[in-house]
Coordinates of C-alpha atoms and ligand atoms in Angstrom, one line a residue:
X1324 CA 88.2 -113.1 87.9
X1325 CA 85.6 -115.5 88.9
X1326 CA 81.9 -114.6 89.3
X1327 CA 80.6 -118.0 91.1
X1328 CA 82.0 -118.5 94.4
X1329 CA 82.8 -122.3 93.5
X1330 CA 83.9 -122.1 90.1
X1331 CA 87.8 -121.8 90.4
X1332 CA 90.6 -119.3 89.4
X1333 CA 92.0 -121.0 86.0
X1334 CA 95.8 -121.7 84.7
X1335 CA 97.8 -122.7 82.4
X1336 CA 100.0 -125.4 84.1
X1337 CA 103.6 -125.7 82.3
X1338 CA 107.1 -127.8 84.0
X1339 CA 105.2 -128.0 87.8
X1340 CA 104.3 -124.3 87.3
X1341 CA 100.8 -122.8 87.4
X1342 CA 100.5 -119.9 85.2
X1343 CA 98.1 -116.8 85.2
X1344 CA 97.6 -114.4 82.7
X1345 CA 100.3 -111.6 82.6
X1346 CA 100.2 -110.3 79.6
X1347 CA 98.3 -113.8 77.5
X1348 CA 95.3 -113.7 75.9
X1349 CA 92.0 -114.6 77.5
X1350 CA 88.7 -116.8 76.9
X1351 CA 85.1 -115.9 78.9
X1352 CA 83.8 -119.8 80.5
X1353 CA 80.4 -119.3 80.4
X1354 CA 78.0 -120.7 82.4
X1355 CA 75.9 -122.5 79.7
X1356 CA 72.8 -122.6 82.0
X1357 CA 72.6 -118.3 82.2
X1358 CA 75.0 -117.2 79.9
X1359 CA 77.3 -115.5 82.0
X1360 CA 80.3 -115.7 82.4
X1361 CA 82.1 -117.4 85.0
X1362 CA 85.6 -116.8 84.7
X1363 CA 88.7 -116.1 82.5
X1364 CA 90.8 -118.2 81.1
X1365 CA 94.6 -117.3 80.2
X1366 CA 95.8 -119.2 76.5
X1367 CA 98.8 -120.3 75.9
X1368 CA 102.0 -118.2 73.6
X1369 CA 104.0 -119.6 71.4
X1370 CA 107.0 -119.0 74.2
X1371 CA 104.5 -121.4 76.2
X1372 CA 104.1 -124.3 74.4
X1373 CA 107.6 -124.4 73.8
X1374 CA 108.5 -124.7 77.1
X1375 CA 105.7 -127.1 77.8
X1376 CA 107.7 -129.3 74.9
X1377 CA 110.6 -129.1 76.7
X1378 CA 109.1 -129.7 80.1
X1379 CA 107.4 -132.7 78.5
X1380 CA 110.4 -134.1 77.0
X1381 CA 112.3 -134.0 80.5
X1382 CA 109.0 -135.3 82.4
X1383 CA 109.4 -138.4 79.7
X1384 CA 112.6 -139.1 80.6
X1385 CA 112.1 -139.2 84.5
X1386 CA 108.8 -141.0 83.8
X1387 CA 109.5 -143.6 81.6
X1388 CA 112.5 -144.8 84.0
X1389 CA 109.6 -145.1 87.3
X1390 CA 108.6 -148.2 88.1
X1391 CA 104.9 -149.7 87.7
X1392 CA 104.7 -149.8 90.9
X1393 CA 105.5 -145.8 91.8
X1394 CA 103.3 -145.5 88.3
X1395 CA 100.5 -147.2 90.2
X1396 CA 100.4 -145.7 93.7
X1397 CA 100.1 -141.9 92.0
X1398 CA 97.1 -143.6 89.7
X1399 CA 95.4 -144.7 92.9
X1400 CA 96.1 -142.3 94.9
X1401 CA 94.5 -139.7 92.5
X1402 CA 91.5 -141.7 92.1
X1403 CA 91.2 -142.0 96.1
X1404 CA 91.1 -137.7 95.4
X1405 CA 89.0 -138.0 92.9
X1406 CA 86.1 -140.0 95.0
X1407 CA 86.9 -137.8 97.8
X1408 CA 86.4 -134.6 96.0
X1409 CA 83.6 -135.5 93.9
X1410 CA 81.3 -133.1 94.5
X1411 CA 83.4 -130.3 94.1
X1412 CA 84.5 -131.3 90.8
X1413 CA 81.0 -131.9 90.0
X1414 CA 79.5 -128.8 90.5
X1415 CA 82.6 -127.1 88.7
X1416 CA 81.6 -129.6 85.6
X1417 CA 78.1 -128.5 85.9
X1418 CA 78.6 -124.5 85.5
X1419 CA 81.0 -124.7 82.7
X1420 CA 79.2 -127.7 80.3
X1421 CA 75.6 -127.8 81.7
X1422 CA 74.7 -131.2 82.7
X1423 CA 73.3 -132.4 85.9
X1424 CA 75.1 -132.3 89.0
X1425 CA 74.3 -136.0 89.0
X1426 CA 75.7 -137.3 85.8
X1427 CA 79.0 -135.0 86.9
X1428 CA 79.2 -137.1 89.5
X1429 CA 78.7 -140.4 87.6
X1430 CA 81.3 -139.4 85.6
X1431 CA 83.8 -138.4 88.3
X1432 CA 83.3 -141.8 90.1
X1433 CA 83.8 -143.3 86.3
X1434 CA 87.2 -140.9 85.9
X1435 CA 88.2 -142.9 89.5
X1436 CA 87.7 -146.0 88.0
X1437 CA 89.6 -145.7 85.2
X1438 CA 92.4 -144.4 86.9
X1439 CA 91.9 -147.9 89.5
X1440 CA 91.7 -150.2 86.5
X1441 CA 95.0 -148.6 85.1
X1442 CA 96.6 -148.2 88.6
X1443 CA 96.5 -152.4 88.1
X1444 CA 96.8 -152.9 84.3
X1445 CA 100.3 -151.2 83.8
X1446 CA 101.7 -153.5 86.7
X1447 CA 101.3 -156.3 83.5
X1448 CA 102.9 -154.5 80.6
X1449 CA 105.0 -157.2 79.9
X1450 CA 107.5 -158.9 77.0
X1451 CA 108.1 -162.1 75.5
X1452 CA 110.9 -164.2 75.2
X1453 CA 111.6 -166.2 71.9
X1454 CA 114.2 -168.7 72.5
X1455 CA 116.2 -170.6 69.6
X1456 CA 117.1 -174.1 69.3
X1457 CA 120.7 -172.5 68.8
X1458 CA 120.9 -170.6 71.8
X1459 CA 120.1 -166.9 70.5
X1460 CA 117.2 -165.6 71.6
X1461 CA 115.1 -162.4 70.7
X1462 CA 113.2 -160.9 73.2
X1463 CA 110.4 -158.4 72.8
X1464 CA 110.0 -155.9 75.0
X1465 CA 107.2 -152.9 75.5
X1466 CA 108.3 -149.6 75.6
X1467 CA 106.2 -145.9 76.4
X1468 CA 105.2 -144.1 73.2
X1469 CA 107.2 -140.4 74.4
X1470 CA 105.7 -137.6 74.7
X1471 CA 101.6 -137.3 74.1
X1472 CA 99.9 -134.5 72.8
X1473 CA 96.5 -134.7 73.3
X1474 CA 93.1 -132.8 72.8
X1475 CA 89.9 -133.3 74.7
X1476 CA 86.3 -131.4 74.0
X1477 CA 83.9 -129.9 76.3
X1478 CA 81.4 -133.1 76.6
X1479 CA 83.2 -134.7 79.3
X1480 CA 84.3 -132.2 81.1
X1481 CA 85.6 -134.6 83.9
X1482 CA 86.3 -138.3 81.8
X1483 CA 88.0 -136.9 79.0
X1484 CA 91.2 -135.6 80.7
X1485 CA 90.9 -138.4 82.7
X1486 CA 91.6 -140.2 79.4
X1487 CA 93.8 -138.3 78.2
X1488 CA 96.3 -138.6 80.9
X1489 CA 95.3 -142.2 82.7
X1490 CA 96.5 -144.5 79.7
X1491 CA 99.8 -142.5 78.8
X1492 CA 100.6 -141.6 82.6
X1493 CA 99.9 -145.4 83.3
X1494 CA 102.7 -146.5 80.2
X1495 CA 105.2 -144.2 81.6
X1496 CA 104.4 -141.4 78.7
X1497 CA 104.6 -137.6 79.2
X1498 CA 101.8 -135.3 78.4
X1499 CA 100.4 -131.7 77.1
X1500 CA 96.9 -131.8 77.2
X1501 CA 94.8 -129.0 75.7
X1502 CA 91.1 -129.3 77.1
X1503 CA 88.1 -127.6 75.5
X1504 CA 88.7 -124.1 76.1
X1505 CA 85.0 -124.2 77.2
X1506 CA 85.6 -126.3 80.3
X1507 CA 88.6 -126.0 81.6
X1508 CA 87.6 -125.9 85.2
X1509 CA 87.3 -130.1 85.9
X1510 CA 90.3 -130.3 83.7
X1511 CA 91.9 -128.5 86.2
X1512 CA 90.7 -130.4 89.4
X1513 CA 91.7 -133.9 87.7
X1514 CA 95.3 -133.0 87.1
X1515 CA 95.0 -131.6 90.9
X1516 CA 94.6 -134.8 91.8
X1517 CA 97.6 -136.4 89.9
X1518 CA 99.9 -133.8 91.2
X1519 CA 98.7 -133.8 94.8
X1520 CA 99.1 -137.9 94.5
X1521 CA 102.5 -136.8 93.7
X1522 CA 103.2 -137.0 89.7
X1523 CA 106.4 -135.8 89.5
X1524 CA 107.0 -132.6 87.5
X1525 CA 107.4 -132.3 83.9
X1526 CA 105.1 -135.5 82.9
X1527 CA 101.2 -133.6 82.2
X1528 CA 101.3 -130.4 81.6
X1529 CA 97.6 -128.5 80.9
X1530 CA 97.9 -125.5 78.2
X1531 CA 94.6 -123.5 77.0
X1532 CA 94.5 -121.6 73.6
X1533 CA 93.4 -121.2 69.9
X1534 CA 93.0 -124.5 69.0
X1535 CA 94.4 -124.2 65.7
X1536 CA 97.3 -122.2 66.8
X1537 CA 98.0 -125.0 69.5
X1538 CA 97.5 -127.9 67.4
X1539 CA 100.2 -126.8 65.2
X1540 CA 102.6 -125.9 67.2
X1541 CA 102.8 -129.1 69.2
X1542 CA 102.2 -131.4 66.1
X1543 CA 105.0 -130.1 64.2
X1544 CA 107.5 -130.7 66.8
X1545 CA 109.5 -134.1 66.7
X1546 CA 109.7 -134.0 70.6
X1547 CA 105.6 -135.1 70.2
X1548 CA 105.3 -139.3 69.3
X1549 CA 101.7 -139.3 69.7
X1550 CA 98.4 -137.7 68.8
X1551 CA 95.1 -139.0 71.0
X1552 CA 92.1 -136.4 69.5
X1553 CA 88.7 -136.7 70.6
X1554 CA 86.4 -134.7 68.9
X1555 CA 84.7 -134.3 65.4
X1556 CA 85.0 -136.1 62.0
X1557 CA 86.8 -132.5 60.2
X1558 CA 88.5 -131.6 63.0
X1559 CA 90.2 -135.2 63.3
X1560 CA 90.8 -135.5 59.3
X1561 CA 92.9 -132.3 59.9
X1562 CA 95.0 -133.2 62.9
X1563 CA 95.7 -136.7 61.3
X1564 CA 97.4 -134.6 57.9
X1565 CA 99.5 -132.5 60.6
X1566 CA 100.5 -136.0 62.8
X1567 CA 101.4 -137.0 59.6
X1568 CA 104.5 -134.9 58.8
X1569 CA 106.7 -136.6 61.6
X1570 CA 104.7 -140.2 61.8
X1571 CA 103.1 -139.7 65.0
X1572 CA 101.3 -142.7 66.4
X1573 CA 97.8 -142.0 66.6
X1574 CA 94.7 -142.2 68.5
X1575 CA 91.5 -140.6 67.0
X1576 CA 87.8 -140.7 68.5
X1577 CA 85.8 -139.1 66.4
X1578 CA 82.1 -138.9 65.8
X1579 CA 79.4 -141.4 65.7
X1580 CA 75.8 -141.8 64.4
X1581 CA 74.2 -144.4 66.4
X1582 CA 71.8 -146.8 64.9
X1583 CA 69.8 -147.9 67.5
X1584 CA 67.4 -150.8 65.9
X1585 CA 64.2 -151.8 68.0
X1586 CA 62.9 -155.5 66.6
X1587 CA 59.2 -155.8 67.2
X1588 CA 60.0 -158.9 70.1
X1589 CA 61.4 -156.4 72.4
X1590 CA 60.9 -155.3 75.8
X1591 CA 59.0 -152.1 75.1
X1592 CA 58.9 -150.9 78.2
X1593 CA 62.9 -151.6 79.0
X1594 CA 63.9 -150.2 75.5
X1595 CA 61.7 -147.1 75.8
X1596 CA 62.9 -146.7 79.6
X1597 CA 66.7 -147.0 78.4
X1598 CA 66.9 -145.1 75.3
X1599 CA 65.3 -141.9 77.1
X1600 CA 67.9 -141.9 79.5
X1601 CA 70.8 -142.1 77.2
X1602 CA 69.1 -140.0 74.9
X1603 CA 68.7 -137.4 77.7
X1604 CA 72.3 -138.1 78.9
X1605 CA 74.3 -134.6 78.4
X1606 CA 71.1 -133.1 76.8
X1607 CA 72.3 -135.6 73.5
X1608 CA 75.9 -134.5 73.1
X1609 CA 77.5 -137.5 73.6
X1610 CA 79.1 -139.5 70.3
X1611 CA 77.9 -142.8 71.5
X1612 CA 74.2 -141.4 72.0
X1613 CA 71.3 -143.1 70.2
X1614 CA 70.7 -141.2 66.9
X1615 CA 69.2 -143.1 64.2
X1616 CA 65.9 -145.1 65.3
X1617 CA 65.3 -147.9 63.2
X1618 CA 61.9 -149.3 64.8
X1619 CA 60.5 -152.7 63.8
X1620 CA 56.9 -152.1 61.5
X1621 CA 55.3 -154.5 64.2
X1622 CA 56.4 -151.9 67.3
X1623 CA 56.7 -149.0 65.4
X1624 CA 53.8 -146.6 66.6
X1625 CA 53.6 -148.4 70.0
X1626 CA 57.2 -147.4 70.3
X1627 CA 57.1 -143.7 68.8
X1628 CA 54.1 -143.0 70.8
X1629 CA 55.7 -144.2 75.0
X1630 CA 59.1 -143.0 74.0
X1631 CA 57.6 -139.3 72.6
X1632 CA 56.1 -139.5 75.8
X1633 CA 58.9 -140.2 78.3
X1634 CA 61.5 -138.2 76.4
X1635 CA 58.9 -135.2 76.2
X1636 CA 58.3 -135.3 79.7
X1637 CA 61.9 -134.8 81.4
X1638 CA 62.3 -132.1 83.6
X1639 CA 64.8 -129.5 82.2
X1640 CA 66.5 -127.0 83.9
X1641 CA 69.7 -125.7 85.5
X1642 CA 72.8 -128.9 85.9
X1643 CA 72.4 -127.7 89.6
X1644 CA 69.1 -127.6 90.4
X1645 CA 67.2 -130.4 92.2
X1646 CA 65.2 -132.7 90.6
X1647 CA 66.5 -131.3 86.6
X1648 CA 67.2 -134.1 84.6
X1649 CA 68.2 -132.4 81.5
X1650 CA 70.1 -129.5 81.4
X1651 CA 71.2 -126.7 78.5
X1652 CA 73.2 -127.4 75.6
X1653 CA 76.8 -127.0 76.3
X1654 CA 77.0 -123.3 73.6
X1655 CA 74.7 -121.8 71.6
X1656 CA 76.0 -123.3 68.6
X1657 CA 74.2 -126.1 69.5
X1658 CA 70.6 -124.7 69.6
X1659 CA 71.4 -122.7 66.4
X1660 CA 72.5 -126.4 65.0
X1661 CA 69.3 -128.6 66.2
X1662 CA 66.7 -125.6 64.4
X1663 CA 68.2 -126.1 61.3
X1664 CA 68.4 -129.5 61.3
X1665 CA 64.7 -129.9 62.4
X1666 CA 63.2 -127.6 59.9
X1667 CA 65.5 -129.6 57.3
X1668 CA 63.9 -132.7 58.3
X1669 CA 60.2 -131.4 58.5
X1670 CA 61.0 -129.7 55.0
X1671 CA 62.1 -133.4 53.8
X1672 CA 58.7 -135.1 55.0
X1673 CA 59.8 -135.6 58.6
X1674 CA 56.8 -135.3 61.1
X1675 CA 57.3 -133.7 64.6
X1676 CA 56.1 -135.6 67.5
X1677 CA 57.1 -133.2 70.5
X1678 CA 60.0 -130.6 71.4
X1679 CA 61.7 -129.1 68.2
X1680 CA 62.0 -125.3 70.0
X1681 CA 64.3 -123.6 72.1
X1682 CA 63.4 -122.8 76.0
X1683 CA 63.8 -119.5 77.6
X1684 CA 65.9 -116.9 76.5
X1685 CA 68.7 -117.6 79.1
X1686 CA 71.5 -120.4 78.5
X1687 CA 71.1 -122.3 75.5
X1688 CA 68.3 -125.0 76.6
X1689 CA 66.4 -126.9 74.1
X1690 CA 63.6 -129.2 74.1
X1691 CA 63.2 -132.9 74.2
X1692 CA 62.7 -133.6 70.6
X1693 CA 61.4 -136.4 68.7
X1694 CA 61.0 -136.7 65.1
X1695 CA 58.8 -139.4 63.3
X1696 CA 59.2 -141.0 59.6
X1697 CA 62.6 -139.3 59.0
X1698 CA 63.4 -139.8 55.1
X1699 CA 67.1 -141.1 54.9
X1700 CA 67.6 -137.9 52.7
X1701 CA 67.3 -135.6 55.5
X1702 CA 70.5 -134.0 56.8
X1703 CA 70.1 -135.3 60.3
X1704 CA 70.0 -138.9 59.2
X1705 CA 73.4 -138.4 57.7
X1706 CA 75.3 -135.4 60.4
X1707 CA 75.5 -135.9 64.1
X1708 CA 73.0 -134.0 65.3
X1709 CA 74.8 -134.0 69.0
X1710 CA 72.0 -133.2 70.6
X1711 CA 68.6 -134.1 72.4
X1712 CA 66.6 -134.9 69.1
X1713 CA 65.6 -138.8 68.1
X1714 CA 64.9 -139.6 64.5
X1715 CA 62.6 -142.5 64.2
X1716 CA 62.2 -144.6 60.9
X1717 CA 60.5 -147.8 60.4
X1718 CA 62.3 -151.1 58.9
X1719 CA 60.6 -154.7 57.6
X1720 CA 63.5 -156.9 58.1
X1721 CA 66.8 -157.5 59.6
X1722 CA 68.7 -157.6 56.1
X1723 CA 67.3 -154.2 55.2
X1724 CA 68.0 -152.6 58.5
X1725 CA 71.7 -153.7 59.0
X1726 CA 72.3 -152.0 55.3
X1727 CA 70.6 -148.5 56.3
X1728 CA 72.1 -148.5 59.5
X1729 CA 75.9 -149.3 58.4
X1730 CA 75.1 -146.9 54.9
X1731 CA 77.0 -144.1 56.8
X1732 CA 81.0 -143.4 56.4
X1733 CA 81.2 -143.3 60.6
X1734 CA 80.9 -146.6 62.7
X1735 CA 81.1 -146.0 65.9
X1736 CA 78.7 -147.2 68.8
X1737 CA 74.9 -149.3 67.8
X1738 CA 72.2 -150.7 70.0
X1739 CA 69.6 -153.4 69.7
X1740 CA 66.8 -154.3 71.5
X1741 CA 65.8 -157.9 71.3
X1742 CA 64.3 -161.0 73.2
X1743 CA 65.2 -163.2 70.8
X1744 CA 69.2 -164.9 71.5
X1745 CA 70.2 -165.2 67.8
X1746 CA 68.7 -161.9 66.3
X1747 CA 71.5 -160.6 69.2
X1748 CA 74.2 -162.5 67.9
X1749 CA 73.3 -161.6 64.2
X1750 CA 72.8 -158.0 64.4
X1751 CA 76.0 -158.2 67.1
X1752 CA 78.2 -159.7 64.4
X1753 CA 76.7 -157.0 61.2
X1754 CA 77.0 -153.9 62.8
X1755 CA 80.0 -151.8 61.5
X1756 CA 80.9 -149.9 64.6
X1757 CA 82.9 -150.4 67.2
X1758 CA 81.2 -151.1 70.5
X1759 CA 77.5 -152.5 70.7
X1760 CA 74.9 -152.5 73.3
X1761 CA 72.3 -155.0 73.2
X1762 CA 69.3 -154.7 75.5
X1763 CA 71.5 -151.8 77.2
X1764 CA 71.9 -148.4 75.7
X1765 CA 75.7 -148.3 77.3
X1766 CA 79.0 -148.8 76.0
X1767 CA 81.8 -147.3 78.7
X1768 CA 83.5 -149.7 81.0
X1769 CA 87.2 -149.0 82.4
X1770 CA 88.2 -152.2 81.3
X1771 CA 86.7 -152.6 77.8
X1772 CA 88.1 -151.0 74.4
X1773 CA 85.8 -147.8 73.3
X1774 CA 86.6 -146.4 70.1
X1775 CA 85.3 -146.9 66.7
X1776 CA 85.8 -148.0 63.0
X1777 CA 85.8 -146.2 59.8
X1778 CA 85.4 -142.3 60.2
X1779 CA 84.8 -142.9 64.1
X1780 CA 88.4 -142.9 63.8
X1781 CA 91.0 -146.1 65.2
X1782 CA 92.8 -147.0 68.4
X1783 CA 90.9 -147.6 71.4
X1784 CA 91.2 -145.8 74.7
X1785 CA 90.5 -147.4 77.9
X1786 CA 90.6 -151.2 78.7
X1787 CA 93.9 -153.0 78.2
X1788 CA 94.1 -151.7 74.7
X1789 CA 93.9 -148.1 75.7
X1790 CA 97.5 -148.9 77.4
X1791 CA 98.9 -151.1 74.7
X1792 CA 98.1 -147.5 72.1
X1793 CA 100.6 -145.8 74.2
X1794 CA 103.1 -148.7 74.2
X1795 CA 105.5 -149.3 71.1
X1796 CA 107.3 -152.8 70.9
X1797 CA 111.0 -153.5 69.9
X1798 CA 112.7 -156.5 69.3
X1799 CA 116.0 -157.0 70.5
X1800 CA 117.8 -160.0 69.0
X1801 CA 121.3 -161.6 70.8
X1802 CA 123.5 -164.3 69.9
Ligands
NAD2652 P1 84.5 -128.5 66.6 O1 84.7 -129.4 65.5 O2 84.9 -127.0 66.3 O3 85.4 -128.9 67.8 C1 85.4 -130.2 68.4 C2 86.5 -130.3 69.4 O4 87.8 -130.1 68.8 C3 86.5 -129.1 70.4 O5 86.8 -129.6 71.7 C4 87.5 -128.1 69.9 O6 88.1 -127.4 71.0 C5 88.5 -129.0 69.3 N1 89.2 -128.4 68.1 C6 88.6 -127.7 67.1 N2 89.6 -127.3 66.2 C7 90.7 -127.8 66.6 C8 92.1 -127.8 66.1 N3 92.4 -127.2 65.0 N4 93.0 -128.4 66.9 C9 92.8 -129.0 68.0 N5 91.5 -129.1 68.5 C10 90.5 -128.5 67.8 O7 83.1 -128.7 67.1 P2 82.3 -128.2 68.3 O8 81.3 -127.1 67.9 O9 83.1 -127.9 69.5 O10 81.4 -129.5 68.5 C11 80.6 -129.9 67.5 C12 80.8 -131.2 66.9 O11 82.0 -131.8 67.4 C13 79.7 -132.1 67.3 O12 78.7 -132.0 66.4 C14 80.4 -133.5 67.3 O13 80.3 -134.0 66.1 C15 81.8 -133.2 67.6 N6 82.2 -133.6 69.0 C16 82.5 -134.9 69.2 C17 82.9 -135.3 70.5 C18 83.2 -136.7 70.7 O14 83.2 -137.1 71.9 N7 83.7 -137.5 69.7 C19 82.9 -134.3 71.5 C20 82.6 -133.0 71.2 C21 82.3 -132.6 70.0

């Protein structure tokens, strides 16, 4: 039952099927901007996954015998779809997370992209050839993981499936992807595209559920070789243990806690210009988001003073309206998490520059919010906060500043802003995370690894290395 004229009917989509309710369980989307709810969404049985294993298994087996070149023209062809239906996937992203009908189309340009870059890249998944003085020779060849099981959440409504399924389709894997139950809608549209571009049946299939329940089911099965899980630090920790019982490979993006460290020889006016806009990107909900500010003594109130201004200042509103550039959280856990992390931090010495309330009493908006002097104690120096909420701190040198900002168990993106050549390359080579920005508050390119170290999790999507995590190798030795 759908409420919004151009938010879709949702299914379940199992062995080239597209499944409605019957007699399954339902989930209320809601439209994070009002609170209403926008349609329902059927989950998954038991019976259903298990035919979505067996589907998978069969997709895999037509699949990984396609060549790279068949591989390729579906990739293209989808992200031709993609482009082309942009919009309408856009504004389907925008009711069911929240964030501007621009940055839903950034990121359905960027799902194109990645889909291009991997169209090209699985054309060179090639072996080696080792030959012996004595005439044997071994020869090392790359073959697709199996079958993926993989779970996206609700930030990227749009890039994450794209992720999910651009790598493994690209290496000749199968897939069951379980979106956020949240947003299922884009999920939807991008697997559209694959199908329509003609993916053969069998090789993604889409299921909705409890997460738990789902998680299970499809990580105890043998017919599953892989795990890719984005999402948070626990949740990750939890899926690893199940993966663990049949040795599936792995890919895990987890959560981050980015230092972003502003030296006193900076651009100001670039670095405050920057950091609102990522800050602002997806109202904060984003694990490569700026978290911890570490600002130079020299800058420090300069800094604090321009950035509470810009950040304070951004128009929030409905994903869909003109001229927003901020919209709600994507559910009200979200606002109930950023009050009590705020009062934490006031209660631990913190001072509040601007923001720190909620907006309205419709949809789950929150302010721009910037807190000054925030002791290291405080909870949200240590927890994502995943939300719009900057946590400034001052630091004396670059020694002191690299131990404070790698002190924490996740390392996964870090930004400096610098003029000076070597402070880059220092601070560059010290950070423990896994993707830096220097003098840009980015880190997402189709072609470049994005992942992270230590409880960020390991294996990278994206960029060659995305493809080679959903490759396994065997040697094959002959006489
Ligand atoms: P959560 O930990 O409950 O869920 C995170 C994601 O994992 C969701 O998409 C959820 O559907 C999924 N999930 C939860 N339990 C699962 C299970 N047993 N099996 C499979 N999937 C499961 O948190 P949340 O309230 O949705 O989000 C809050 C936190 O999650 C944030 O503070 C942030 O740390 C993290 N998060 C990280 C990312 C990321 O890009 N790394 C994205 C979204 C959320």
């Amino acid at each position: 039952m759908t409420s919004d004229a151009t938010y879709p009917s949702l299914a379940l989509h199992i062995d080239g099927e597209w499944i409605g309710q019957g007699n399954r369980a339902i989930h209320n989307v809601v439209n994070p901007a009002t609170g209403g709810t926008l349609a329902e969404l059927p989950l998954v049985s038991a019976d259903d996954l298990d035919r979505a294993l067996d589907a998978a298994e069969r997709g895999f087996a037509v699949w990984r015998r396609t060549d790279a070149a068949t591989r390729a023209q579906v990739l293209k062809t989808a992200a031709g779809l993609i482009r082309e239906r942009a919009d309408h996937i856009a504004r389907i992203a925008t009711l069911e997370e929240g964030k501007t009908f621009g940055e839903a189309r950034i990121e359905a340009q960027v799902a194109a992209n990645l889909f291009e870059f991997y169209a090209e890249e699985c054309k060179r998944t090639y072996g080696r050839v080792l030959v012996r003085p004595t005439g044997s020779r071994s020869i090392v060849v790359k073959e697709p993981v199996g079958v993926v099981a993989a779970f996206a959440p609700w930030n990227f409504p749009i890039g994450n499936p794209a992720r999910k399924f651009g790598a493994p389709i690209a290496a000749g894997c199968s897939v069951i992807l379980k979106p956020a139950e949240e947003s299922p809608g884009a999920a939807i549209e991008i697997l559209k595209a694959l199908l329509d571009a003609g993916l053969p049946t069998g090789v993604a299939q889409l299921v909705f559920g409890e997460p738990d329940q789902v998680s299970r089911h499809l990580l105890a099965s043998p017919i599953v070789r892989k795990l890719s899980f984005t999402g948070s630090i626990p949740v990750g920790k939890h899926l690893l243990k199940l993966a663990a019982d049949t040795v599936k490979r792995t890919t895990m993006e987890l959560g981050g806690h980015a230092p972003v460290i502003v030296f006193d020889d900076a651009d100001l006016d670039q670095a405050v210009q920057m950091l609102a806009m990522a800050k602002s990107r997806n109202c904060g909900q984003v694990c490569v988001s700026p978290t911890r500010f570490f600002v130079q003594e020299g800058i420090y109130d300069r800094f604090r003073d321009a950035f509470a201004e810009r950040f304070g200042a951004l128009k929030i509103g409905n994903g869909l309206h003109d001229g927003v550039q901020m919209g709600p959280m994507a559910n009200p856990r979200r606002p109930a998490a950023m009050a009590r992390l705020i009062e934490d931090a006031v209660s631990n010495g913190a001072r509040l520059i601007t923001g720190g309330e909620a907006i309205g009493d419709e949809g789950f908006f929150w302010q721009p919010t910037v807190l000054a002097d925030v002791p290291g104690t405080a909870r949200i120096m240590n927890e994502e906060p995943f939300g719009p909420i900057a946590s400034l701190t001052p630091f004396a040198t670059l020694d002191e500043v690299v131990e404070r900002a790698n002190s924490l168990p996740m390392g996964l993106a870090g930004y400096a802003f610098t003029q000076s050549a070597k402070r880059a390359m220092l601070i560059g080579d010290a950070l423990e995370v896994g993707m830096v920005g220097i003098n840009v508050a980015t880190t997402a390119a189709a072609d470049a690894p994005f992942g992270g170290v230590k409880e960020s999790g390991h294996g990278a999507e994206d960029g060659p290395e995305g493809l080679d995590a959903c490759l396994v190798t065997k040697a094959i030795h002959q006489q």
